[in-house]
mmCIF file of C-alpha atoms and ligand atoms in Angstrom:
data_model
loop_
_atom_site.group_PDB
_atom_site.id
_atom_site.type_symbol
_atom_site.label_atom_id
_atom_site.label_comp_id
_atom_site.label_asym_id
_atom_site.label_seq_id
_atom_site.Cartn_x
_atom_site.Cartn_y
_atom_site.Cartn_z
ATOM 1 C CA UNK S 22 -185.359 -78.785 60.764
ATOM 2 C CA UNK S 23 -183.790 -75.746 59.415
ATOM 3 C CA UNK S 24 -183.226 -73.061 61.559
ATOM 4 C CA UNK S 25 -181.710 -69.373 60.967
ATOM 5 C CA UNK S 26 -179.462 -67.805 64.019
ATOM 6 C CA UNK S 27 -177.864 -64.741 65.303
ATOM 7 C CA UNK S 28 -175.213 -63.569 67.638
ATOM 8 C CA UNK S 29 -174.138 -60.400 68.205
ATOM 9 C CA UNK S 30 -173.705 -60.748 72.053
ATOM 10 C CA UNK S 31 -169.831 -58.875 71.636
ATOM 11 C CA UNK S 32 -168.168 -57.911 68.659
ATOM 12 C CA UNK S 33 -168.760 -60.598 66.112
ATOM 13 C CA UNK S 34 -171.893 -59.626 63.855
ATOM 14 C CA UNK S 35 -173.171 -63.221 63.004
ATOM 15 C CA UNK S 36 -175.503 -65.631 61.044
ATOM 16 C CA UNK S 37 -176.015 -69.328 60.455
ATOM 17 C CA UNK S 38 -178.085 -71.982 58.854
ATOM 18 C CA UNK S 39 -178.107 -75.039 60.210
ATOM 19 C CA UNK S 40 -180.039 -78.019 58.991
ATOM 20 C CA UNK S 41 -180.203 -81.266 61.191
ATOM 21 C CA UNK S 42 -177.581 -80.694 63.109
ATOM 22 C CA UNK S 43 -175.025 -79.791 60.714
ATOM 23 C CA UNK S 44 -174.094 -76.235 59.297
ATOM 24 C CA UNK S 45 -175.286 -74.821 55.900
ATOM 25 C CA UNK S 46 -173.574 -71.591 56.177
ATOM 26 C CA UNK S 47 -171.680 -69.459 58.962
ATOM 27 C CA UNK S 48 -171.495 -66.148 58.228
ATOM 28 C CA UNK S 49 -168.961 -63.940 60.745
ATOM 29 C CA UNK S 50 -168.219 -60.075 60.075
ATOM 30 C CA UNK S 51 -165.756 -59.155 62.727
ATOM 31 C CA UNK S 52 -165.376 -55.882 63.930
ATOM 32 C CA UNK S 53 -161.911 -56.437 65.502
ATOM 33 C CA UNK S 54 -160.501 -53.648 62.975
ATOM 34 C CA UNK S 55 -162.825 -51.327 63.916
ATOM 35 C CA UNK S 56 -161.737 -51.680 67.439
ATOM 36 C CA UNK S 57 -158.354 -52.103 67.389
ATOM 37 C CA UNK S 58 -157.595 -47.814 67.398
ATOM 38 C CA UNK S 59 -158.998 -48.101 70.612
ATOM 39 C CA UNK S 60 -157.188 -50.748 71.853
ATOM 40 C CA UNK S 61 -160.664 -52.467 73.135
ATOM 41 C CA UNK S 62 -163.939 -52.982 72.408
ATOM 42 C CA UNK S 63 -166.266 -50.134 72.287
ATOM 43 C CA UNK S 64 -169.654 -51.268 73.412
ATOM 44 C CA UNK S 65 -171.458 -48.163 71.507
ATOM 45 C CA UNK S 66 -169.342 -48.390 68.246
ATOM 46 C CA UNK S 67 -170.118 -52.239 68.526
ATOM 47 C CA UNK S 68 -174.329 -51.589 68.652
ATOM 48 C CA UNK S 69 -173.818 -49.379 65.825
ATOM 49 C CA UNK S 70 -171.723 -51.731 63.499
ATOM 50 C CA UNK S 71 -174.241 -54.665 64.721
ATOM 51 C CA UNK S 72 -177.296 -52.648 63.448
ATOM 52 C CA UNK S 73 -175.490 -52.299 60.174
ATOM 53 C CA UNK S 74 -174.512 -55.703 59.967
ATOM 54 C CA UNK S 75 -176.999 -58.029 60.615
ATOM 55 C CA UNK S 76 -179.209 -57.689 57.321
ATOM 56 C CA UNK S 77 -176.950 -58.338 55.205
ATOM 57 C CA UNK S 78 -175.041 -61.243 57.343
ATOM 58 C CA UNK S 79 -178.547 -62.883 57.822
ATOM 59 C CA UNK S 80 -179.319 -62.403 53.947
ATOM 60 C CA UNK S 81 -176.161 -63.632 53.075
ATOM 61 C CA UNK S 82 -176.290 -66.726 55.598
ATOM 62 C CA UNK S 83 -179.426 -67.612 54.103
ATOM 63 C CA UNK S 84 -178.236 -66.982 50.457
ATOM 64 C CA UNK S 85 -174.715 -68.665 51.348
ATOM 65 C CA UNK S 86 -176.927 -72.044 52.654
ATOM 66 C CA UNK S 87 -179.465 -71.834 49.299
ATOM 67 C CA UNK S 88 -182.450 -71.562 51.520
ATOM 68 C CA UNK S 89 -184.653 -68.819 51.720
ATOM 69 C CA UNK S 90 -186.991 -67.460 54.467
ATOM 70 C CA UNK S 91 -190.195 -70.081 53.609
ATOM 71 C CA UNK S 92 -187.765 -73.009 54.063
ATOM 72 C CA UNK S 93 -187.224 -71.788 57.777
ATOM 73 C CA UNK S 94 -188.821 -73.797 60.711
ATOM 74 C CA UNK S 95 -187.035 -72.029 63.950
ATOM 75 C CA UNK S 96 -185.490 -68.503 64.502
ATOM 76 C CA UNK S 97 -182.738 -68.730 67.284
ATOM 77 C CA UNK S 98 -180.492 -65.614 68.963
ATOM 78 C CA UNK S 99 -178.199 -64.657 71.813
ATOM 79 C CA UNK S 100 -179.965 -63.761 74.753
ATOM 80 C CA UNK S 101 -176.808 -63.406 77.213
ATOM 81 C CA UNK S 102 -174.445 -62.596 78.767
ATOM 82 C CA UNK S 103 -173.310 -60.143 76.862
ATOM 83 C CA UNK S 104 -172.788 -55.989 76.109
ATOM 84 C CA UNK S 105 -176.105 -55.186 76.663
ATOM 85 C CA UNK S 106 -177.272 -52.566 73.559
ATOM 86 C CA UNK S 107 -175.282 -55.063 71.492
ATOM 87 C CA UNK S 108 -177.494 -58.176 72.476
ATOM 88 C CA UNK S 109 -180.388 -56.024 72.083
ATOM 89 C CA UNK S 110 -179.720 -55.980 68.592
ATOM 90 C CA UNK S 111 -179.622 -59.525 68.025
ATOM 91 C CA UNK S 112 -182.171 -60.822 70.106
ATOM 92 C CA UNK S 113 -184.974 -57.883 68.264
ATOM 93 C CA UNK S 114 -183.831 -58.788 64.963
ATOM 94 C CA UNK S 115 -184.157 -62.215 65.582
ATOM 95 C CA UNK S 116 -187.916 -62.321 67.264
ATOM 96 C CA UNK S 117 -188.572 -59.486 64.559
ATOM 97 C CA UNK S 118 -188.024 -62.221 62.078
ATOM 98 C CA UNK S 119 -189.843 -64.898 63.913
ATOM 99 C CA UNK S 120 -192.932 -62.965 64.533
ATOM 100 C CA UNK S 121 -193.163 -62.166 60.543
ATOM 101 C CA UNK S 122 -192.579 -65.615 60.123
ATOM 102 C CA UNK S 123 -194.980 -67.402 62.069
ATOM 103 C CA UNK S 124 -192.040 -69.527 63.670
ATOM 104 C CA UNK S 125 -191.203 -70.448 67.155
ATOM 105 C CA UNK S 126 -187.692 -67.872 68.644
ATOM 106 C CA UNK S 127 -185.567 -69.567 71.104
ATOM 107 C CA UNK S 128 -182.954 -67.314 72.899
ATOM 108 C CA UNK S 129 -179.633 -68.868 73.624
ATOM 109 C CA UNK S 130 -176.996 -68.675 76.153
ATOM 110 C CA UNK S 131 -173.838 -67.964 74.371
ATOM 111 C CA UNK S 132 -171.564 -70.074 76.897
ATOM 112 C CA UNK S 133 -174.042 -72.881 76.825
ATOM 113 C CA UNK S 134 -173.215 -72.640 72.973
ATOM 114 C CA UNK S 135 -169.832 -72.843 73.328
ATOM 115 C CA UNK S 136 -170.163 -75.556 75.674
ATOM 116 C CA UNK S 137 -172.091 -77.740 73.115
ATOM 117 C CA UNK S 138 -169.982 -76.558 70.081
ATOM 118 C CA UNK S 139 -167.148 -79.428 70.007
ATOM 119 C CA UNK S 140 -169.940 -81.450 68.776
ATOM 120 C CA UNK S 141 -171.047 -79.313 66.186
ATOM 121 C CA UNK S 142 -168.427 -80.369 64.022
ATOM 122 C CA UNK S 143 -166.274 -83.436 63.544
ATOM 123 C CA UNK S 144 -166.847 -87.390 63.961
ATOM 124 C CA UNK S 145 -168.627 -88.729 65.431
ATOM 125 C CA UNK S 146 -171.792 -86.595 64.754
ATOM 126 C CA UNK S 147 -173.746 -84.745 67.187
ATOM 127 C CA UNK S 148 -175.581 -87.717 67.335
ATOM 128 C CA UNK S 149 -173.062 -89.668 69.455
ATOM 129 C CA UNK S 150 -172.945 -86.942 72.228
ATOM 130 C CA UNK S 151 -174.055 -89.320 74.814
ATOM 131 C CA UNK S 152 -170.899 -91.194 74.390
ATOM 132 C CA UNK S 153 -169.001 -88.632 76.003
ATOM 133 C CA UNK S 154 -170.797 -88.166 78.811
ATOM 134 C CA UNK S 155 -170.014 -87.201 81.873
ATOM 135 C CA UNK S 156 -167.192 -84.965 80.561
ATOM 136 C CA UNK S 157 -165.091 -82.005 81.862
ATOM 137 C CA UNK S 158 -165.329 -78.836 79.833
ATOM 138 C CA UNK S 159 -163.366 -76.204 79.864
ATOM 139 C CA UNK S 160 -164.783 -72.690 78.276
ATOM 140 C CA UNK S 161 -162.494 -70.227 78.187
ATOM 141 C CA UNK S 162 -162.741 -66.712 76.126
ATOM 142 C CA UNK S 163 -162.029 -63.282 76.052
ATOM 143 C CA UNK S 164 -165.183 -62.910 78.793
ATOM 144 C CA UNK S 165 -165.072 -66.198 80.676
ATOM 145 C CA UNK S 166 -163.091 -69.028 81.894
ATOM 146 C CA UNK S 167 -164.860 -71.304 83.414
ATOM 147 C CA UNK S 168 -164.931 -75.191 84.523
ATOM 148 C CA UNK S 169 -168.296 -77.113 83.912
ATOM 149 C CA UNK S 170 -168.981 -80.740 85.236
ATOM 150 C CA UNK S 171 -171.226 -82.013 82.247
ATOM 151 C CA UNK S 172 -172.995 -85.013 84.264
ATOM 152 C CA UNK S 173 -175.459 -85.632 80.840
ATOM 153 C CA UNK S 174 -176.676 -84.201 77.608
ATOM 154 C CA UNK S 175 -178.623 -81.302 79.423
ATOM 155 C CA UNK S 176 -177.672 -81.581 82.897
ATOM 156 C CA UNK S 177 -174.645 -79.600 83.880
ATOM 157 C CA UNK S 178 -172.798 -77.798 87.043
ATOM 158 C CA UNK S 179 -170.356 -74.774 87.134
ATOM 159 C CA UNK S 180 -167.165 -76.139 89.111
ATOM 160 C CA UNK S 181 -165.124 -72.751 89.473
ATOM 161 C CA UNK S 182 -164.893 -69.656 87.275
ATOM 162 C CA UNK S 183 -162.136 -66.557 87.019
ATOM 163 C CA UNK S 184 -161.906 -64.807 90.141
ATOM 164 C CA UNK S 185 -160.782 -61.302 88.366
ATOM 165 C CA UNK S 186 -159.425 -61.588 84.586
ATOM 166 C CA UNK S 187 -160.537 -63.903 82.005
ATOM 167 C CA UNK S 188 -157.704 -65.942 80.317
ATOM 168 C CA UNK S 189 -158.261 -64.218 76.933
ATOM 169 C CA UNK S 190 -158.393 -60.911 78.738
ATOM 170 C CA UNK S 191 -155.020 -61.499 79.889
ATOM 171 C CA UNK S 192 -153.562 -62.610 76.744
ATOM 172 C CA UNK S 193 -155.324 -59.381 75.404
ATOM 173 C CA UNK S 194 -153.420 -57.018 77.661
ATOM 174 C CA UNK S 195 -150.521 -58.599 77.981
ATOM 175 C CA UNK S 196 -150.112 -58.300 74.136
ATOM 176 C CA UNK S 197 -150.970 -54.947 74.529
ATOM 177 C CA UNK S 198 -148.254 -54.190 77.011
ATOM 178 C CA UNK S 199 -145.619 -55.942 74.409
ATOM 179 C CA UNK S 200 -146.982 -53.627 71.625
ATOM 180 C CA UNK S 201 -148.781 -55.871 70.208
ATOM 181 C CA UNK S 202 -151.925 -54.997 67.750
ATOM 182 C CA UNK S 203 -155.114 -55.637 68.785
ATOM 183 C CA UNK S 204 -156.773 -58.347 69.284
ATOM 184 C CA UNK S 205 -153.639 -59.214 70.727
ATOM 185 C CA UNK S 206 -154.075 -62.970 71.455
ATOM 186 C CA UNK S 207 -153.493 -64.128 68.121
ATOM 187 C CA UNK S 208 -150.213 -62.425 67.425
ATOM 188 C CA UNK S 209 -148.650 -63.316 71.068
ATOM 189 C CA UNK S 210 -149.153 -66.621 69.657
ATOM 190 C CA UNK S 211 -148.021 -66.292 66.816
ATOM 191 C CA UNK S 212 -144.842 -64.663 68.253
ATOM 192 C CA UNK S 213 -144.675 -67.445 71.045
ATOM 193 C CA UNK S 214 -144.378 -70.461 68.663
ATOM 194 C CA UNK S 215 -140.979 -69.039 67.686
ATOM 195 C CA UNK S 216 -140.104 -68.229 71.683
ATOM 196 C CA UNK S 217 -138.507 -69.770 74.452
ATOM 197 C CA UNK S 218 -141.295 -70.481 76.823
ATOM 198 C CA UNK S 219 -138.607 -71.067 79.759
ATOM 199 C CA UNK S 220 -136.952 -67.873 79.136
ATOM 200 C CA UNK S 221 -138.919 -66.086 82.111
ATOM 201 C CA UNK S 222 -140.676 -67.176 85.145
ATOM 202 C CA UNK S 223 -144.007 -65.955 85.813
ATOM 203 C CA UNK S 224 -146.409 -66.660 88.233
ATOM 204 C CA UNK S 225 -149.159 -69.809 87.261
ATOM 205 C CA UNK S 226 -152.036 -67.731 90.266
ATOM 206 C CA UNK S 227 -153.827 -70.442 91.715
ATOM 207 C CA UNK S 228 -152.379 -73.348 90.719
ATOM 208 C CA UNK S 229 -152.209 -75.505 93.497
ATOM 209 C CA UNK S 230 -155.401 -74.035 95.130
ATOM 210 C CA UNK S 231 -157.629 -77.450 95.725
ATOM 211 C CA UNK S 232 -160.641 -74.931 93.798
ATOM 212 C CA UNK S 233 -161.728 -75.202 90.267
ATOM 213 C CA UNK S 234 -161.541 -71.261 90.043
ATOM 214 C CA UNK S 235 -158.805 -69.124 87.923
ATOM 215 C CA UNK S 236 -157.097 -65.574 88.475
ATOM 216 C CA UNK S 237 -155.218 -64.059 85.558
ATOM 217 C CA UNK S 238 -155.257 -60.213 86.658
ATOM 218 C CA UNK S 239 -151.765 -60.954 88.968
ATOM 219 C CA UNK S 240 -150.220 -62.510 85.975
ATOM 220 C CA UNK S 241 -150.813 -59.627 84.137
ATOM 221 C CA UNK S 242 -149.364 -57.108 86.392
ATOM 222 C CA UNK S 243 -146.557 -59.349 86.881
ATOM 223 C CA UNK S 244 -146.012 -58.648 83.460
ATOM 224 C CA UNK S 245 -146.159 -55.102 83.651
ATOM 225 C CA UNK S 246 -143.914 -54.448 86.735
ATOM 226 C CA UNK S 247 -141.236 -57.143 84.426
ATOM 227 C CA UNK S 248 -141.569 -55.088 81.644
ATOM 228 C CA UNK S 249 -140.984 -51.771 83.421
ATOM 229 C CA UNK S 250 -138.029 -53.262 85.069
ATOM 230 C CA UNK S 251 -136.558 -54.631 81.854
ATOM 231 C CA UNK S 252 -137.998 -52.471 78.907
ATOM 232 C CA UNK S 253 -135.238 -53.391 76.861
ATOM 233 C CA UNK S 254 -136.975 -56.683 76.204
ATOM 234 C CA UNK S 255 -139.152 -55.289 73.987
ATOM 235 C CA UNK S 256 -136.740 -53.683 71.964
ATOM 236 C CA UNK S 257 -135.064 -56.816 70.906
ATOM 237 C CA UNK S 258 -137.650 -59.052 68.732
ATOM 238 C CA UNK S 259 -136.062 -62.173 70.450
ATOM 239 C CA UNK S 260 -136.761 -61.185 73.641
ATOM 240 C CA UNK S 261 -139.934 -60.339 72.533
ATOM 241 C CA UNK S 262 -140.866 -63.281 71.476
ATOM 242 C CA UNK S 263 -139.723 -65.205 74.447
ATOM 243 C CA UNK S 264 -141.760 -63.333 76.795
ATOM 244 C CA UNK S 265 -144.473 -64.101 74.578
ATOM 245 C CA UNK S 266 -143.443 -68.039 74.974
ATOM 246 C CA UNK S 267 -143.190 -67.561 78.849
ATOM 247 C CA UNK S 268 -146.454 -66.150 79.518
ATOM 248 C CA UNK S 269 -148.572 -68.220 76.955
ATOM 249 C CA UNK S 270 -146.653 -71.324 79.000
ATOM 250 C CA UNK S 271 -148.121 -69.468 81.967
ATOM 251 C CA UNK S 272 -151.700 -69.411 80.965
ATOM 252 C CA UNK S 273 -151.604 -72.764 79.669
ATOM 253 C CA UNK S 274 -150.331 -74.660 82.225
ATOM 254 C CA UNK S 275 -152.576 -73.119 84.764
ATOM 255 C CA UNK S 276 -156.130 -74.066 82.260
ATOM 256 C CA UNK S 277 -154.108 -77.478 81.919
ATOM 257 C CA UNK S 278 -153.604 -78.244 85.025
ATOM 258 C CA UNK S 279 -157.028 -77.341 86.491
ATOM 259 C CA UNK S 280 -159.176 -78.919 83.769
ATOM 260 C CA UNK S 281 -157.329 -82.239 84.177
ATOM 261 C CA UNK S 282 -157.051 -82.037 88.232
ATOM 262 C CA UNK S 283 -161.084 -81.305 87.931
ATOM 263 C CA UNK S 284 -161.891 -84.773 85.665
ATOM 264 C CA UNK S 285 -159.863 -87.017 88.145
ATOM 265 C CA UNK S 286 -161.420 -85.800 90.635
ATOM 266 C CA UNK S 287 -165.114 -86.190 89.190
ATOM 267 C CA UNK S 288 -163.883 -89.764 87.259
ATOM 268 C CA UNK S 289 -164.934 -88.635 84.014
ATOM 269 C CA UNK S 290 -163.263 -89.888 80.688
ATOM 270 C CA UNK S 291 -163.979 -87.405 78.599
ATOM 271 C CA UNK S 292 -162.116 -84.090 78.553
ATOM 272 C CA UNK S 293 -163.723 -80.919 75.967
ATOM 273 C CA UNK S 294 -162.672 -77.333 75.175
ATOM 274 C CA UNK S 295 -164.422 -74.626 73.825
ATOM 275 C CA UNK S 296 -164.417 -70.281 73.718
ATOM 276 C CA UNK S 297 -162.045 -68.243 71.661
ATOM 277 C CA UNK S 298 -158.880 -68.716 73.607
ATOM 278 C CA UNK S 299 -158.900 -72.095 72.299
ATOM 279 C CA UNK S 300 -157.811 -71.488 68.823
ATOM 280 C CA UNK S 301 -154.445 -71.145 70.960
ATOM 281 C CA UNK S 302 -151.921 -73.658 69.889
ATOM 282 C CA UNK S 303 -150.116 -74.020 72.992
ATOM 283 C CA UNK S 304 -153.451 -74.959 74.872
ATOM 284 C CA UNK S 305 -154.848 -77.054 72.036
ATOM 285 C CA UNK S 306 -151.440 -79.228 71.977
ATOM 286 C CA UNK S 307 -150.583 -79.094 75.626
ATOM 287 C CA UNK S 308 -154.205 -80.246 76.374
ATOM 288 C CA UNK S 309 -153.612 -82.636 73.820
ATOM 289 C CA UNK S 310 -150.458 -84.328 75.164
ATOM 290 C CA UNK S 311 -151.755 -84.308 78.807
ATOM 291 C CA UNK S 312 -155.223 -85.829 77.885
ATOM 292 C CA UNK S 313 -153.732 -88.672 75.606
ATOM 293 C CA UNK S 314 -150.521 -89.197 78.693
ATOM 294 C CA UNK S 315 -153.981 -89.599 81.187
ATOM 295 C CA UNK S 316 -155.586 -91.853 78.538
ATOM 296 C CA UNK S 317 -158.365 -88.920 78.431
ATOM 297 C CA UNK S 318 -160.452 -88.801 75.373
ATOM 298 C CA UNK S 319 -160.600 -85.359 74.529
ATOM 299 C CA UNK S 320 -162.736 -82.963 72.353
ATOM 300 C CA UNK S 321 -161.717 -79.643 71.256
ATOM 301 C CA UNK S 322 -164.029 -77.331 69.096
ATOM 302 C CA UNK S 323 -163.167 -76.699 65.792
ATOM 303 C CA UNK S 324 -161.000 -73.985 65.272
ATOM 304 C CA UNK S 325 -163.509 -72.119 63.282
ATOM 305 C CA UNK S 326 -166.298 -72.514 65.876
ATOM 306 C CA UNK S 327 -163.728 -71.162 68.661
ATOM 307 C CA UNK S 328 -164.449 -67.448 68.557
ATOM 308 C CA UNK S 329 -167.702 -66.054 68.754
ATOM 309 C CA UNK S 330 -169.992 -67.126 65.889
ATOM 310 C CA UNK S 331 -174.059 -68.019 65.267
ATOM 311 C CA UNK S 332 -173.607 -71.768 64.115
ATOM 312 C CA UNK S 333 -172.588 -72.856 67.486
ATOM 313 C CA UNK S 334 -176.247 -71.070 68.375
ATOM 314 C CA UNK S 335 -178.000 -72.250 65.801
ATOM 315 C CA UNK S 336 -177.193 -76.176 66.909
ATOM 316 C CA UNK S 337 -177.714 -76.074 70.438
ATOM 317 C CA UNK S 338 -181.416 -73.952 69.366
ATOM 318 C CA UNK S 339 -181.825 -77.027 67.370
ATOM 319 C CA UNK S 340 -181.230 -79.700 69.449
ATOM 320 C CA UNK S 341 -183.171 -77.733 72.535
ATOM 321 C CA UNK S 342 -186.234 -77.599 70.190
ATOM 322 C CA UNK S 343 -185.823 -81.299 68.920
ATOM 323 C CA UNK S 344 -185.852 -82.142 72.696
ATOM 324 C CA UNK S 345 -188.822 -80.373 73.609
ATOM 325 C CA UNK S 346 -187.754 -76.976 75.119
ATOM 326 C CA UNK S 347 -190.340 -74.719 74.594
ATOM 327 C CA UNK S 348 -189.768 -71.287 72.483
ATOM 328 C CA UNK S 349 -188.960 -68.247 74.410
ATOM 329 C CA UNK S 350 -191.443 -65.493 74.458
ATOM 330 C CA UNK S 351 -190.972 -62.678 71.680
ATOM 331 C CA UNK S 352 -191.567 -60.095 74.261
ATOM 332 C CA UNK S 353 -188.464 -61.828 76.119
ATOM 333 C CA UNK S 354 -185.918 -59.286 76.867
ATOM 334 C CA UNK S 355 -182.105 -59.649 76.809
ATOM 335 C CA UNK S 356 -180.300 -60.916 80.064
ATOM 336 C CA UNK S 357 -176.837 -59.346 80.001
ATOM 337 C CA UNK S 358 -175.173 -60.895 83.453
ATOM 338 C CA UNK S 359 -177.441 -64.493 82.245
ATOM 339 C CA UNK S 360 -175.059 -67.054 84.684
ATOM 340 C CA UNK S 361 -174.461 -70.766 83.495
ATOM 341 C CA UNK S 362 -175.527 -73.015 87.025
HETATM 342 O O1 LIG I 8 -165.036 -66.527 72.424
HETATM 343 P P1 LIG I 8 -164.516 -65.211 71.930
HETATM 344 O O2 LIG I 8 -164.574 -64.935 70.444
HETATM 345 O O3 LIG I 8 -165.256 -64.010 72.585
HETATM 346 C C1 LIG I 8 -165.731 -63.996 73.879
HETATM 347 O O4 LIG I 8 -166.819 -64.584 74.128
HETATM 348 O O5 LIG I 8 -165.003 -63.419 74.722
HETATM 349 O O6 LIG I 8 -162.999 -65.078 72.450
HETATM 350 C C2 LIG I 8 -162.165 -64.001 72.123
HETATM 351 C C3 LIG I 8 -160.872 -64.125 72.898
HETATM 352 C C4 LIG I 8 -159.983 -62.875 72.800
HETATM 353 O O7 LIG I 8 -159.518 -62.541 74.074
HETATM 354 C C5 LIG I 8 -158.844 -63.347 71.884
HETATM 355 O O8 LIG I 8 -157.632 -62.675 72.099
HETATM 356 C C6 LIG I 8 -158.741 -64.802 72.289
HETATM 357 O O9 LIG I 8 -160.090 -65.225 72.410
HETATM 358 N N1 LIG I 8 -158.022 -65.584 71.286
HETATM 359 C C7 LIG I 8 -156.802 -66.138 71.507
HETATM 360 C C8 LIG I 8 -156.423 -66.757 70.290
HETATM 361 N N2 LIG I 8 -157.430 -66.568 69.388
HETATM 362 C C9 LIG I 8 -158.404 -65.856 70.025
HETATM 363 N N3 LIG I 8 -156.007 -66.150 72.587
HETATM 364 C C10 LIG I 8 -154.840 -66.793 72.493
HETATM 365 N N4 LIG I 8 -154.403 -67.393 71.368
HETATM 366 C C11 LIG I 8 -155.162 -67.408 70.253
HETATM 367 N N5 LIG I 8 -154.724 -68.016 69.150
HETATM 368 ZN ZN1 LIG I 9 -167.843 -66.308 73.271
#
């Protein structure tokens, strides 16, 4: 089957081919730069960018995967959660093109996508999911973090979720407090590698709660009342770079600690991560070490498949329509605060 999606559920304008469960083409125009002046994203600037966007990401997904629109059998999109006017756009274009088409639409959940998408890439092939069932998963963005007991291929349950913050979130504004550009969880990292993650203590909230759940909001005003106490940190690139180190270690050790705690508990062998904070390489080699110390087998997403993007869409649309689910309505309309149960 060969299916065309989109997401635009934030501020990613994306489009994808995928083909039998692998992907053709992945096309992602970020609007990070656009965004950065204001230090955030702007949900109206990010409608307006998405309208632009999407013809000529979809053209050039399908131009980029040698297909054109007769070779299409499915349309998919991002239904929610998400910015709402920014979904909107999406999830139109996308029945738009289904109802010129003739084709069945099928709107996604975008953290149901991310859950599924460290089997998009990768051996062994989507085909072998089974084999890692029941598994942990840990999904954890600039929106969401979130603990998910995945019991079979479609039957999952939401273990705990972030109380305030979201770990990216933090990242996000703690970079911004250190003067950092935006998107600011990149560069912390970046700076971090060359830190000393010992070089300050800050809080890990929640840590040795017996709850799947997360806080990051105290971190991050721990942060700020350490930085207005010692603002000469940040005027020494050292220092700098060791607070960066301290509260990555932070972060890390608290997603660590809960995501392993969670899949003794539940006996599961299988350990996955997924969502945009996972392109960090403190988490993806911490996670690492502690799964292969626990003899956990574990599955991270593929860097490029991390942040927000349509081929992580596209493949769960696929494999929901392969298994029967029936197509969503084109008069379906978008669900902004859509929960994962
Ligand atoms: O999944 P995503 O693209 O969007 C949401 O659904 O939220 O995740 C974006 C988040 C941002 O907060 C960004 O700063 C964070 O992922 N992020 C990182 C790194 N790369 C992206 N955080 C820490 N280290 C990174 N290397
Ligand atoms: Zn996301």
């Amino acid at each position: 089957m060969t299916l065309v999606a989109i997401e635009t559920s934030c501020d990613e304008t994306s489009a994808a081919v995928v083909r039998d469960g692998r992907v053709l083409s992945n096309i992602v125009s970020s609007q990070a730069r656009l965004h950065a002046e204001y230090g955030g994203v702007v949900p109206e600037l990010a409608t307006r960018e998405h309208l632009r966007n999407f013809l000529p990401v979809t053209q050039e997904a399908l131009r980029a995967a040698l297909v054109t629109a007769d070779d299409l059998r499915a349309v998919a999109a991002t239904r929610g959660p998400g910015l709402p006017n920014a979904l909107m756009v999406g999830l139109k274009a996308g029945q738009a093109i289904a109802f010129a088409l003739r084709k069945p639409f099928l709107g996604i959940h975008h953290h149901e996508a991310h859950l599924y998408s460290p089997w998009v890439s990768g051996p062994p092939p989507v085909a072998d999911f089974n084999a890692f069932q029941p598994n942990v998963s840990l999904i954890v963005s600039g929106g969401h973090t979130m603990l998910i007991y995945m019991e079979s291929e479609w039957k999952h349950r939401l273990l705990g979720g972030t109380l305030d913050d979201a770990a990216g979130e933090c990242f996000d504004k703690v970079a911004k407090l250190a003067g950092l550009p935006y998107p600011g969880g990149p560069e912390l990292d970046r700076l971090a590698a060359q830190g000393n993650p010992l070089a300050y203590d800050f809080p890990r909230p929640l840590l040795r709660e017996p709850n799947d759940d997360f806080s990051f909001a105290g971190l991050k005003t721990s942060v700020r009342y350490f930085l207005q106490k010692h603002p000469e940190i940040l005027e020494q690139a050292a220092k700098t770079r060791d607070l960066c180190a301290s509260v990555q270690a932070a972060i890390v050790e608290v997603l660590v600690t809960k995501t392993l705690r969670a899949a003794r508990r539940l006996g599961v062998r299988c350990v996955t991560a997924s969502g945009g904070v996972t392109c960090n390489s403190a988490l993806r080699r911490e996670l690492s070490a502690a799964c292969q110390r626990e003899s956990f087998t574990l599955r991270l997403a593929d860097k490029s498949l991390c942040t927000d993007n349509a081929a992580i869409i596209g493949i769960l649309a696929e494999r929901k329509l392969a298994h029967g689910q029936v197509a969503t309505s084109l008069d379906a309309e978008i669900l902004p605060n859509w929960t994962l149960s």
